[in-house]
Coordinates of C-alpha atoms in Angstrom, one line a residue:
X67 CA -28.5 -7.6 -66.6
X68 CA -26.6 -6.5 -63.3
X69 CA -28.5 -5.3 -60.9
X70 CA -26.7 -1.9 -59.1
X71 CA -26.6 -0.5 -55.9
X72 CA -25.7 3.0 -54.4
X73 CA -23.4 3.0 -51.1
X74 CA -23.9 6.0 -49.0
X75 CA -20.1 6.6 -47.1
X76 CA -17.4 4.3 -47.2
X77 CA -17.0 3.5 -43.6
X78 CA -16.6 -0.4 -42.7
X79 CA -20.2 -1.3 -42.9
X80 CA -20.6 0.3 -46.2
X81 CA -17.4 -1.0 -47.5
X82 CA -18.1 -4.8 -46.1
X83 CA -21.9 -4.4 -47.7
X84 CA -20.3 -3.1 -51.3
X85 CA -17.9 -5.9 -51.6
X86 CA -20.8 -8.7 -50.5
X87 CA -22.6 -7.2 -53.6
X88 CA -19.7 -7.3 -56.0
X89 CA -19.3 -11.0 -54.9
X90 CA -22.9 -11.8 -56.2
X91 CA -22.7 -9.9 -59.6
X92 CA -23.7 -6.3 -58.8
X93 CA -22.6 -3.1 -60.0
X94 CA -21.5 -0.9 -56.8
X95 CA -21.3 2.6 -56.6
X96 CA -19.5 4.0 -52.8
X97 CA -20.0 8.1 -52.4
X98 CA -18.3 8.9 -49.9
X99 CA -18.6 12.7 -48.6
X100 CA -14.9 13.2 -46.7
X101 CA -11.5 13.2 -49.0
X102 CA -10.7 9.7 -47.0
X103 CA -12.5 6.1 -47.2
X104 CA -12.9 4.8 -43.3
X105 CA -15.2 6.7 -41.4
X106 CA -14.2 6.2 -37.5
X107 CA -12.0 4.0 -38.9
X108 CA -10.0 6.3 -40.6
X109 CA -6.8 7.8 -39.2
X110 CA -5.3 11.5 -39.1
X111 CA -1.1 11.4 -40.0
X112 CA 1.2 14.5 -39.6
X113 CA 5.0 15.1 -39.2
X114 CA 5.6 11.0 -40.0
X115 CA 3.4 9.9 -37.7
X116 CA 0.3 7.7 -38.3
X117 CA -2.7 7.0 -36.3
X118 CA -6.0 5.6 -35.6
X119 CA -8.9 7.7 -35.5
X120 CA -11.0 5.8 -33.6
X121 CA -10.6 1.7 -33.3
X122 CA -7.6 0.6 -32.4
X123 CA -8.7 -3.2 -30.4
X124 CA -9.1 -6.0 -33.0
X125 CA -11.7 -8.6 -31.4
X126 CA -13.4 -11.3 -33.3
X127 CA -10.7 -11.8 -36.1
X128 CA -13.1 -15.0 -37.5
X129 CA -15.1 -12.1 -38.8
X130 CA -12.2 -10.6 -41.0
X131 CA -11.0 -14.3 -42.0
X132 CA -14.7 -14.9 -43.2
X133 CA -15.1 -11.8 -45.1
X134 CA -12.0 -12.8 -46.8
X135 CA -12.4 -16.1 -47.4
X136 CA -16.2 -15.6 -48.6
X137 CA -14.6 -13.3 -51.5
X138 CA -12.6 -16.1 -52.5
X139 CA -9.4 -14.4 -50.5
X140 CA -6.4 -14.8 -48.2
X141 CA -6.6 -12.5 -45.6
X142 CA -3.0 -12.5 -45.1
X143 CA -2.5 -11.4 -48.4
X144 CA -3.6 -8.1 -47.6
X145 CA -3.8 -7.8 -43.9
X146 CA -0.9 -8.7 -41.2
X147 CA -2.9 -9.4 -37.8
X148 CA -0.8 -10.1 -34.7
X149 CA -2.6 -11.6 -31.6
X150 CA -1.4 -9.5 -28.3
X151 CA 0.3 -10.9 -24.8
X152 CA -1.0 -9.9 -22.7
X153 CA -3.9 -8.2 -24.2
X154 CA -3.8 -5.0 -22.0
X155 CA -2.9 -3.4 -19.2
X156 CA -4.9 -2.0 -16.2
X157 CA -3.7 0.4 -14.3
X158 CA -5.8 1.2 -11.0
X159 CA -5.7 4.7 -8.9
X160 CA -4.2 2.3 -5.7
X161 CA -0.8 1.9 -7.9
X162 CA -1.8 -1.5 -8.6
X163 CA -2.6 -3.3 -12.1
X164 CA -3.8 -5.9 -13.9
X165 CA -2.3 -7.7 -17.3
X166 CA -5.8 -9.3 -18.9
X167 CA -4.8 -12.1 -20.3
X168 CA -6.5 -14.7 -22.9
X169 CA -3.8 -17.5 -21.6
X170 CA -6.0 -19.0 -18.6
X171 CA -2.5 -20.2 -17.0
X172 CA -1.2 -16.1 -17.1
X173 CA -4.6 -14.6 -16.3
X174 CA -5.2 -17.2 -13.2
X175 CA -1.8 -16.2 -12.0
X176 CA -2.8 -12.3 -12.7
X177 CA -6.0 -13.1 -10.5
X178 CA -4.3 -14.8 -7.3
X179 CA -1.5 -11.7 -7.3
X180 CA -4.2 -9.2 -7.7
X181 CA -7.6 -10.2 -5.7
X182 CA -7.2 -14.1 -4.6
X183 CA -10.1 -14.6 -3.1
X184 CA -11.7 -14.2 -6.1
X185 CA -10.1 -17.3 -8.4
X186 CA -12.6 -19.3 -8.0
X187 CA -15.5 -16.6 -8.6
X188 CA -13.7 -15.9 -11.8
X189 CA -13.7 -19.6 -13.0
X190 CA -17.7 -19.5 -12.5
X191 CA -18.0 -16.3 -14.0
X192 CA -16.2 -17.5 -17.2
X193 CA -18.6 -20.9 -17.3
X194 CA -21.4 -18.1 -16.9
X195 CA -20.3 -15.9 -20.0
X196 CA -19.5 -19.3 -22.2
X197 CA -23.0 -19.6 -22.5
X198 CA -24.1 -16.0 -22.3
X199 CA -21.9 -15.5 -25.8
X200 CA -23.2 -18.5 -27.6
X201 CA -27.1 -16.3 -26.9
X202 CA -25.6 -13.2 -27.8
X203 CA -23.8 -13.8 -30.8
X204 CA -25.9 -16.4 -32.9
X205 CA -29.8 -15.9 -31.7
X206 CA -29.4 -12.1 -31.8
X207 CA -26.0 -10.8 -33.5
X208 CA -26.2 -13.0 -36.0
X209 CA -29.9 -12.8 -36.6
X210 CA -32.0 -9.4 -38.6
X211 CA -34.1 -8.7 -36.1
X212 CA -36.4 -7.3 -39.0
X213 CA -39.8 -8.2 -36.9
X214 CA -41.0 -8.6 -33.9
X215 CA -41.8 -12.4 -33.9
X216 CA -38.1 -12.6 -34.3
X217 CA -37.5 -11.2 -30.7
X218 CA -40.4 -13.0 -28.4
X219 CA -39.2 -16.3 -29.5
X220 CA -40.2 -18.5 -26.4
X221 CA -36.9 -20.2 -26.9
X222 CA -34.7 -16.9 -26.8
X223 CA -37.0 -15.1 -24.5
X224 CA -36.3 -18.2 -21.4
X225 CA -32.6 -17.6 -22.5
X226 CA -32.5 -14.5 -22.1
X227 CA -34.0 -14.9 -18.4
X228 CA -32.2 -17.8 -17.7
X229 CA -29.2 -15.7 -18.1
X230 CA -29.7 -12.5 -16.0
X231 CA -29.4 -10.8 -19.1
X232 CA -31.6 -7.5 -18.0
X233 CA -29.7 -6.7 -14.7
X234 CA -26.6 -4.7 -15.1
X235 CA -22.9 -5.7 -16.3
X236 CA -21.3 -4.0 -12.7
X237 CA -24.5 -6.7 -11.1
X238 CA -23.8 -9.3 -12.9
X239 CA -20.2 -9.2 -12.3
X240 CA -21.0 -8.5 -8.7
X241 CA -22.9 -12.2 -8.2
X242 CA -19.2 -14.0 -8.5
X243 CA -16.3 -11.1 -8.0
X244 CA -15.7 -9.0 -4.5
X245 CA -12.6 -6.8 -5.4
X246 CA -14.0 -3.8 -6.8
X247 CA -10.6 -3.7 -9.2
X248 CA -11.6 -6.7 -11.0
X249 CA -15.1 -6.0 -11.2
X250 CA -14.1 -2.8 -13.1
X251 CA -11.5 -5.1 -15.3
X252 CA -14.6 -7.1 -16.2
X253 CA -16.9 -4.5 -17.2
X254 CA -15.4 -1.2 -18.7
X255 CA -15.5 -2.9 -21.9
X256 CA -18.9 -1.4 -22.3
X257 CA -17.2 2.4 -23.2
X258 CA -16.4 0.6 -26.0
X259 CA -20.1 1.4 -27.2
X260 CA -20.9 4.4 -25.4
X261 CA -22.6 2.9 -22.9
X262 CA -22.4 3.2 -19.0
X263 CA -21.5 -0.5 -16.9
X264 CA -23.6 0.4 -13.9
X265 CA -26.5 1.0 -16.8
X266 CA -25.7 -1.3 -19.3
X267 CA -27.7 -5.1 -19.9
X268 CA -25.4 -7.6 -18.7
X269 CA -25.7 -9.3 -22.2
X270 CA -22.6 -6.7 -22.9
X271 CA -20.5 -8.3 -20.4
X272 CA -20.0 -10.8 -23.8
X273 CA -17.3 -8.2 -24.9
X274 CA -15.0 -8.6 -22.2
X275 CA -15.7 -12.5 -22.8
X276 CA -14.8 -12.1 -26.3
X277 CA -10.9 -10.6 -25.0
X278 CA -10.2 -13.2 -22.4
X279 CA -11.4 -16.4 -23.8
X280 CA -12.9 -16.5 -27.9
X281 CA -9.6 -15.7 -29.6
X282 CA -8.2 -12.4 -27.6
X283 CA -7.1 -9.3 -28.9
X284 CA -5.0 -8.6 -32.0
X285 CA -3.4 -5.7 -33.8
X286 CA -3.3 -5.0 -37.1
X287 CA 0.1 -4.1 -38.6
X288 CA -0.1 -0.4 -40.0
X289 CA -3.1 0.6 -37.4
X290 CA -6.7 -0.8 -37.8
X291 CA -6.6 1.6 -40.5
X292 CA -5.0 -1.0 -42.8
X293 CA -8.2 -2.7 -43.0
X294 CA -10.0 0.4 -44.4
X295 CA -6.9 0.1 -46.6
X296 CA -7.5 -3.7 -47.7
X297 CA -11.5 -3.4 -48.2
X298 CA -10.5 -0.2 -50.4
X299 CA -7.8 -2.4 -52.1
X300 CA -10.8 -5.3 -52.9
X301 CA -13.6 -3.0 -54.1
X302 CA -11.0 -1.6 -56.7
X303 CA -9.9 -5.5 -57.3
X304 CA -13.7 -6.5 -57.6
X305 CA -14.8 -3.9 -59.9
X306 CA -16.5 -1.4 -57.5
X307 CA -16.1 2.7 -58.1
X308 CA -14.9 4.4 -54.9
X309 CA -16.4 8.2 -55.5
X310 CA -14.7 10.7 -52.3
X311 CA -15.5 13.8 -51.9
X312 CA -18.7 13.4 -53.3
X313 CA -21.7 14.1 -50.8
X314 CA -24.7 12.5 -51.2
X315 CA -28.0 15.1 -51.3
X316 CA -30.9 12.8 -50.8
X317 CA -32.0 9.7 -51.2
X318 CA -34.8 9.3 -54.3
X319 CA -37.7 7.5 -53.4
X320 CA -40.5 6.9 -56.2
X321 CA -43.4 4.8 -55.2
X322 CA -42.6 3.5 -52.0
X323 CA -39.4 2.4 -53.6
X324 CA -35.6 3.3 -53.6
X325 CA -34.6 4.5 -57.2
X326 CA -31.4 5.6 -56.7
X327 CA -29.3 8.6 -54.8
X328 CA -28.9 12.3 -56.2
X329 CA -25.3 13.5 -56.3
X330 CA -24.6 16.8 -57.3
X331 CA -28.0 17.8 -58.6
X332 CA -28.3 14.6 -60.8
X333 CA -29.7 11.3 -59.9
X334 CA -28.1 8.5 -60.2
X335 CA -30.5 5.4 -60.6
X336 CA -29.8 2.2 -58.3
X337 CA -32.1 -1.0 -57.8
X338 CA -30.7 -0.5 -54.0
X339 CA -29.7 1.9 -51.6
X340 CA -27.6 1.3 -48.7
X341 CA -27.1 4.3 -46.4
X342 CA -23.7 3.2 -44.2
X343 CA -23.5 7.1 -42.9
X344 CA -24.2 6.9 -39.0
X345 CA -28.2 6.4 -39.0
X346 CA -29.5 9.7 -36.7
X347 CA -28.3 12.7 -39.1
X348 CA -28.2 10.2 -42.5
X349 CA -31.9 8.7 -42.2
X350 CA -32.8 13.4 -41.3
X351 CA -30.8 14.4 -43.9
X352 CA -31.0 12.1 -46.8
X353 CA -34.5 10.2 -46.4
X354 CA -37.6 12.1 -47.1
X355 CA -39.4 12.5 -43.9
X356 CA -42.8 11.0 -45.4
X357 CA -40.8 8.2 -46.7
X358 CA -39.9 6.9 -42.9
X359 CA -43.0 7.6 -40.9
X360 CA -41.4 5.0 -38.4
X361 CA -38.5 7.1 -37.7
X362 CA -39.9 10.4 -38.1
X363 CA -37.9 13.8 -37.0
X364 CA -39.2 13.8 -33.7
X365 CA -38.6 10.7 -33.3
X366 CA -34.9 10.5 -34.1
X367 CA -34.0 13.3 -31.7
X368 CA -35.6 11.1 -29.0
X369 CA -33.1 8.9 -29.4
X370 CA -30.5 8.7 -26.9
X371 CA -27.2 8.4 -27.9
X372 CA -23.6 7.1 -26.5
X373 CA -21.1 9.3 -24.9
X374 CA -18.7 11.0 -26.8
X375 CA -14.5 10.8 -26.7
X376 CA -12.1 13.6 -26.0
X377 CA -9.2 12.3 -28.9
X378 CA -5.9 13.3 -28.4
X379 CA -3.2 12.4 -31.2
X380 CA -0.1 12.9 -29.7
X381 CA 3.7 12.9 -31.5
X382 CA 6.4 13.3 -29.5
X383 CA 10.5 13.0 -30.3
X384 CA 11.3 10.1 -28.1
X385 CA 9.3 6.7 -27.2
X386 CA 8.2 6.3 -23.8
X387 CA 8.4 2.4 -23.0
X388 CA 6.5 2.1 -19.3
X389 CA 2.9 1.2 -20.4
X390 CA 2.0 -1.4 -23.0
X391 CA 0.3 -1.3 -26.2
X392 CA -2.8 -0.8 -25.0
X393 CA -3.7 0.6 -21.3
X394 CA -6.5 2.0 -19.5
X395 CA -6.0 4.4 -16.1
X396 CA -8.7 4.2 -13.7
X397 CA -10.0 7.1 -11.6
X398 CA -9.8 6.5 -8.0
X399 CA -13.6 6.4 -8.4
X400 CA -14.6 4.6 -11.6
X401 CA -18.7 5.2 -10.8
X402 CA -18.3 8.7 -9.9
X403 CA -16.5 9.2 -13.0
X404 CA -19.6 6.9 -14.9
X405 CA -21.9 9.2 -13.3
X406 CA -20.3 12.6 -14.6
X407 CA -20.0 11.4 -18.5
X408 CA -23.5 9.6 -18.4
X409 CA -25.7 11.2 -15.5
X410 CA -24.4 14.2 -14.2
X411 CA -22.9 15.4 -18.0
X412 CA -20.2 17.6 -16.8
X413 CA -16.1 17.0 -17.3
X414 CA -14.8 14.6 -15.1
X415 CA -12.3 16.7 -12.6
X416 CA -10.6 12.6 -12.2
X417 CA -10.7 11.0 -15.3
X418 CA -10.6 7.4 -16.6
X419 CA -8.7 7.1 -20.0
X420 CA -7.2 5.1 -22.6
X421 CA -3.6 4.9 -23.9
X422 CA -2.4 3.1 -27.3
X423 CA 1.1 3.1 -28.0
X424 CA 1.2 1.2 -31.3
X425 CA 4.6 1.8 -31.9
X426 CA 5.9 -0.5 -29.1
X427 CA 5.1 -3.5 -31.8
X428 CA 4.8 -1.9 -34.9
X429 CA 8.0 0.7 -36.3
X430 CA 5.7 1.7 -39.3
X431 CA 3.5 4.1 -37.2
X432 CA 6.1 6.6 -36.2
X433 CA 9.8 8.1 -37.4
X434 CA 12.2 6.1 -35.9
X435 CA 13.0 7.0 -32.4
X436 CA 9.4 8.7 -32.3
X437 CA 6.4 7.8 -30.9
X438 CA 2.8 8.4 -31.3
X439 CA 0.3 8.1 -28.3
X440 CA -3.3 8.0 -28.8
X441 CA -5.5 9.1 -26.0
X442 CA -9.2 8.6 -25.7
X443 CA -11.0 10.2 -23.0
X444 CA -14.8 9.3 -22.3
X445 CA -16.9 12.4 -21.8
X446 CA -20.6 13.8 -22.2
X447 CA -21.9 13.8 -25.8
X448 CA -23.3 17.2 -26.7
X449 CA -27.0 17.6 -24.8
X450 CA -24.3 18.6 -22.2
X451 CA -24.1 22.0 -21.5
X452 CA -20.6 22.0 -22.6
X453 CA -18.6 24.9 -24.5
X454 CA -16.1 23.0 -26.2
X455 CA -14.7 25.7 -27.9
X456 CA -13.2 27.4 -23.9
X457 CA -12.9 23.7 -22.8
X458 CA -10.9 22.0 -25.1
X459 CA -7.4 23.8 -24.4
X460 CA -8.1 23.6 -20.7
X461 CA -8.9 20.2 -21.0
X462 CA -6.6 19.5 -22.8
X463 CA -3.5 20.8 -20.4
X464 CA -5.5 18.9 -17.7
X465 CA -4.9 16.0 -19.2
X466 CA -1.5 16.7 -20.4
X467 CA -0.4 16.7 -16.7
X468 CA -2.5 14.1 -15.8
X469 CA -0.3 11.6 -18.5
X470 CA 2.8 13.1 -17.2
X471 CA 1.9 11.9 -13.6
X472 CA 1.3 8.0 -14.8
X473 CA 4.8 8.1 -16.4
X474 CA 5.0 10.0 -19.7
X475 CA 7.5 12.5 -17.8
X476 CA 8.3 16.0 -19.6
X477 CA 5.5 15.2 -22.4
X478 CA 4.9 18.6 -23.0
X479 CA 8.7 19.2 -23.9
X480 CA 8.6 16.5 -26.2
X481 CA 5.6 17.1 -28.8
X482 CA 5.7 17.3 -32.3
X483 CA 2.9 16.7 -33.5
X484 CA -0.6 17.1 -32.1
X485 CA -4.7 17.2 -32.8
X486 CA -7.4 17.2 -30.5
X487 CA -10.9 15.4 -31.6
X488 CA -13.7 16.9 -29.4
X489 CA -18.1 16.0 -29.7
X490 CA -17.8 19.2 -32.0
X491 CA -15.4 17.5 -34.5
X492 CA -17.4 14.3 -34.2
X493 CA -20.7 15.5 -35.6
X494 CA -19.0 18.2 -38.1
X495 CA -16.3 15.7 -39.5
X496 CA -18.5 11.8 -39.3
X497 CA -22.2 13.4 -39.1
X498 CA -22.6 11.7 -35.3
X499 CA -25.2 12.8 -33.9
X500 CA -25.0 15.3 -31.0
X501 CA -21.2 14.3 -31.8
X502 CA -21.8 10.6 -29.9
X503 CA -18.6 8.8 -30.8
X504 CA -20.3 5.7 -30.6
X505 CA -23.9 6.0 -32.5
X506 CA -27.3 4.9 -30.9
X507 CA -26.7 4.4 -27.3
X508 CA -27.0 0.3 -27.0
X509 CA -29.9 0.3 -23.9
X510 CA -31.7 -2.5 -24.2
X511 CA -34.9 -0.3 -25.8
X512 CA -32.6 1.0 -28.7
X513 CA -31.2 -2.6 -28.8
X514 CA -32.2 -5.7 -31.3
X515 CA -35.9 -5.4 -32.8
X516 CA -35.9 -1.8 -30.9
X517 CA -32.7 -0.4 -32.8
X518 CA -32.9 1.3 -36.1
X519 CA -34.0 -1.8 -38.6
X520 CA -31.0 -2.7 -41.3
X521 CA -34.3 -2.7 -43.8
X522 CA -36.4 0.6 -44.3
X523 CA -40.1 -0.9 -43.1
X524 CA -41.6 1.6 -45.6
X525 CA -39.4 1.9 -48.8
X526 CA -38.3 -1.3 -50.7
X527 CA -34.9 -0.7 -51.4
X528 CA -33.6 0.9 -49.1
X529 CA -31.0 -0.7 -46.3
X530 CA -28.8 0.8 -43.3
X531 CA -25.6 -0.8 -42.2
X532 CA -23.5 0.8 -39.5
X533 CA -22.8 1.3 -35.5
X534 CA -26.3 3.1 -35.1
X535 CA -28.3 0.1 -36.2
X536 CA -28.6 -3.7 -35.6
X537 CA -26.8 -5.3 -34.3
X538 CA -24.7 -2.8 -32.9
X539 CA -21.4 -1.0 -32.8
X540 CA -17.6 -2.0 -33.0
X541 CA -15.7 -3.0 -36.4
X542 CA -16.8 -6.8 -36.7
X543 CA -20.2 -6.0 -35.3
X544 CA -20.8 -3.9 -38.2
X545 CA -19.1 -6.0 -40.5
X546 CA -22.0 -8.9 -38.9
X547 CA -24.9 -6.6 -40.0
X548 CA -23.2 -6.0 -43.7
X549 CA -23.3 -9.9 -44.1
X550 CA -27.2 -10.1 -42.3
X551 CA -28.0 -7.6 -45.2
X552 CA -26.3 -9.7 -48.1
X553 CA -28.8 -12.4 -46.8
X554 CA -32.2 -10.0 -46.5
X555 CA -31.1 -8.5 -49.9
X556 CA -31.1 -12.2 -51.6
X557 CA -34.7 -12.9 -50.2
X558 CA -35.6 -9.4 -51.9
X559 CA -34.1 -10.0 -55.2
X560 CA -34.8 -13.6 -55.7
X561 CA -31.8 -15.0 -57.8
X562 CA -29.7 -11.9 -57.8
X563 CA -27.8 -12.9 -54.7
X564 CA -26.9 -16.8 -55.7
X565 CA -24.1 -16.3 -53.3
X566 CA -25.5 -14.9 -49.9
X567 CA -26.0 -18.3 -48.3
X568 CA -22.7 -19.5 -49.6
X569 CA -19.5 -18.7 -46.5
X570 CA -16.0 -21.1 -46.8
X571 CA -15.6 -23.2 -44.7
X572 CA -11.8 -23.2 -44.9
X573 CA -11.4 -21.1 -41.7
X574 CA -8.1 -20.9 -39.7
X575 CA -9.0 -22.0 -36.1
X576 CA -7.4 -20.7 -32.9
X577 CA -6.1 -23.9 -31.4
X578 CA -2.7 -22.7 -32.0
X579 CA -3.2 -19.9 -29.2
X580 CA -3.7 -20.9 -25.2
X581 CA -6.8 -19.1 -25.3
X582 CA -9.2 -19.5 -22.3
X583 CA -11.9 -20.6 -25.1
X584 CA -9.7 -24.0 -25.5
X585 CA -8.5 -24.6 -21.7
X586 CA -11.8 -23.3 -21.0
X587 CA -13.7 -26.0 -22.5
X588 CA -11.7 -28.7 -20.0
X589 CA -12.5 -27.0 -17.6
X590 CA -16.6 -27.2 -18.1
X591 CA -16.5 -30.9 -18.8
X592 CA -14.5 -31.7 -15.0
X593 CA -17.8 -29.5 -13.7

């Protein structure tokens, strides 16, 4: 007989985990709370425009081919993936900018016409990270981190030293770049997590790796919510039942063992629970609090978490064509601005901020002649003393003027469309804690063995898959810890996972892009 399992929320990681199941033979059930699969990788439409709700840079696309291809798939059947040139644009407070680049020929020519002095510090700093990323990814991303043998490891722990990895990104980056404009190009990535550069471990620095020399960055035709769109697609294809709008109450526990999940007032019996809502607020609200003694109450709201994101969905009735499909302005001081979101917790009077115009590469995202422009703002989660509810329109026109001032003239004139995501929205809409758009901030105490477990240590059963727990946050991240569970799961129920340890090996490479990864690897061997 099938063995079942219970998905609580179909975001990505609970999505990903559900369809590794169906693969080996299980019954899957999804509840999902919200009228809409995704999660933060959802997206909000209005007068014929679509976008994003929170992801919008695809990194890592081996993880999506692998998924695919271990469900016995073509990717391309239900995905269209695009790989970007150049990958971004920077745009510094000094009227200067930077195209990052995963073509080493481009992005050496974007370095001599930006800081020159720093080429050949560059070049080192890239031999640095290609061994940095190898660490990262496949002795800790890749690996459960269940106990705590797994994390002193001799071998790990000497790479670990051996690699700086403790200091800071903005150090690290320091040891082999000058020009404070490139050291900020080299490190920001970390806002992708919620997590400040001048604080962060320098292991993060892996991200920014990942865009300028794995395989780049890509965009997915239709928004990144066209994925949530294809794993919905396969869970239907596979057999799986998709239940939204259906909260789940609580989580049963019987024994020391997950029996199942109760949904409006009845229970409904599972062999496994997997709990994919963000970890905090799920693990409070669903999980008795004797049943997680590790993670008691108290506990939890010790936790620190990431930085939140001022959203701003913007339609307007022409397309403004200045910027590129993904930008980032810089303050003219990018660590004073760190230091109000992450130390000081107050608004930033000079904020940095994000830009994606998706419609400069993809017509299906707006009416014709229309454009949508996404805005993401870093700013203080909610332990600030922040009243969102008199801040948010005054923010809000702030920020208005600042985006007319870098170029997007008369936007005010031009709206159609518009909604504002603040922290409030976050935690009443996604259940993030203290509305952290990002989970569990990634410090390296709330990072690997110290972040919350993707296995309850106390009830057998029971399993957590998202941005809050290992390995970490961002879409193939999460989509790493769903497979790491497919493999826990098979040692737990011998011989009702026959195919966790089975992944294609028919992969697409990337050799047919000039990434750095390929001219890269010249350049190690000549020393």
């Amino acid at each position: 007989m099938a063995k079942r399992a219970a998905i609580v929320g179909a975001g990505v990681g609970g999505l990903t985990t559900a369809l590794r199941l169906l693969r080996n033979g299980w019954e899957v059930d999804v509840y999902e709370k919200n009228m809409r699969a995704g999660g933060r990788l959802g997206r909000i439409e209005g007068g014929g425009f679509k976008f994003d709700l929170g992801p919008t840079i695809v990194l890592m696309p081996d993880v999506f081919y692998r998924l695919f291809a271990d469900l016995g798939r073509r990717l391309e059947d239900y995905l269209e993936l695009r790989p970007l040139e150049p990958n971004y644009r920077l745009h510094f407070a000094d009227g200067s900018y930077l195209d990052s680049t995963s073509n080493l020929q481009r992005m050496m020519q974007e370095i001599e016409r930006l800081a020159p002095s720093d080429l050949d510090g560059f070049m080192r700093y890239l031999a640095w990270m290609q061994r940095r990323y190898r660490v990262a990814r496949y002795d800790f991303i890749e690996e459960p981190m269940l106990t705590m043998k797994e994390l002193v490891d001799l071998r790990k722990l000497w790479k670990l030293y051996g690699l700086h990895t403790v200091q800071t990104m903005n150090r690290d980056v320091r040891r082999f770049i000058k020009d404070p404009r490139l050291q900020t190009a080299l490190t920001f990535q970390s806002l992708y997590i919620g997590i400040d550069p001048f604080e962060a471990p320098a292991i993060y620095n892996v991200i920014g790796y990942m865009e300028l020399s794995y395989s780049g960055v890509w965009y997915c035709k239709g928004g990144y919510y066209s994925v949530t769109e294809a794993l919905v697609r396969l869970l239907e294809e596979m057999g799986g039942r998709l239940h939204l709008g259906t909260p789940v109450e609580t989580v049963e526990v019987e024994g020391g063992r997950a029996v199942g999940v109760r949904v409006r007032g009845q229970l409904q019996s599972a062999d496994a629970v997997v709990v994919g809502a963000d970890f905090p607020l799920a693990a409070k609200r669903l999980v008795p609090e004797s049943a997680r003694p590790d993670y008691s109450d108290a506990r939890i709201d010790k936790m620190e978490q990431s930085c939140s994101a001022f959203m701003m969905y913007l339609g307007v009735d022409q397309s403004y064509r200045h910027a590129d499909v993904h930008n980032v302005y810089f303050s003219r001081d990018f660590q004073g601005f760190t230091d109000d979101v992450f130390r000081r917790k107050v608004l930033p009077n000079d904020p940095s901020f994000y830009v994606h115009l998706p419609n400069l590469i993809d017509d299906s995202v707006a009416p014709p002649g229309k454009q949508g422009i996404y805005v993401l703002v870093p700013v203080p989660n909610k332990t600030a003393p922040i009243d969102w509810a008199k801040e948010k329109k005054p923010f809000r026109d702030a920020m208005i003027q600042r985006l007319q001032r870098v170029g997007f003239r008369d936007l005010e004139k031009h709206l159609e469309f518009e909604a504002i995501y603040t922290p409030d929205t976050w935690e009443a809409s996604l259940g993030l804690a203290e509305g952290a758009a990002f989970g569990v901030m990634p410090r390296l105490r709330q990072s690997a063995y110290w972040r919350p477990s993707l296995k309850s240590k106390t009830v057998s059963g029971l399993y957590f898959v998202g941005a809050s727990t290992h390995p970490g946050g961002g879409v193939p991240i999460v989509m790493t810890g769903a497979r790491t569970i497919e493999r826990i799961m098979s040692e737990d129920y011998p011989g009702y996972l026959p195919n966790a340890h089975q992944t294609s090996k028919d992969l697409p490479t990337w050799s047919d892009r000039r990434h750095l990864a390929h001219d890269f690897a010249a350049f190690t061997e000549q020393g």
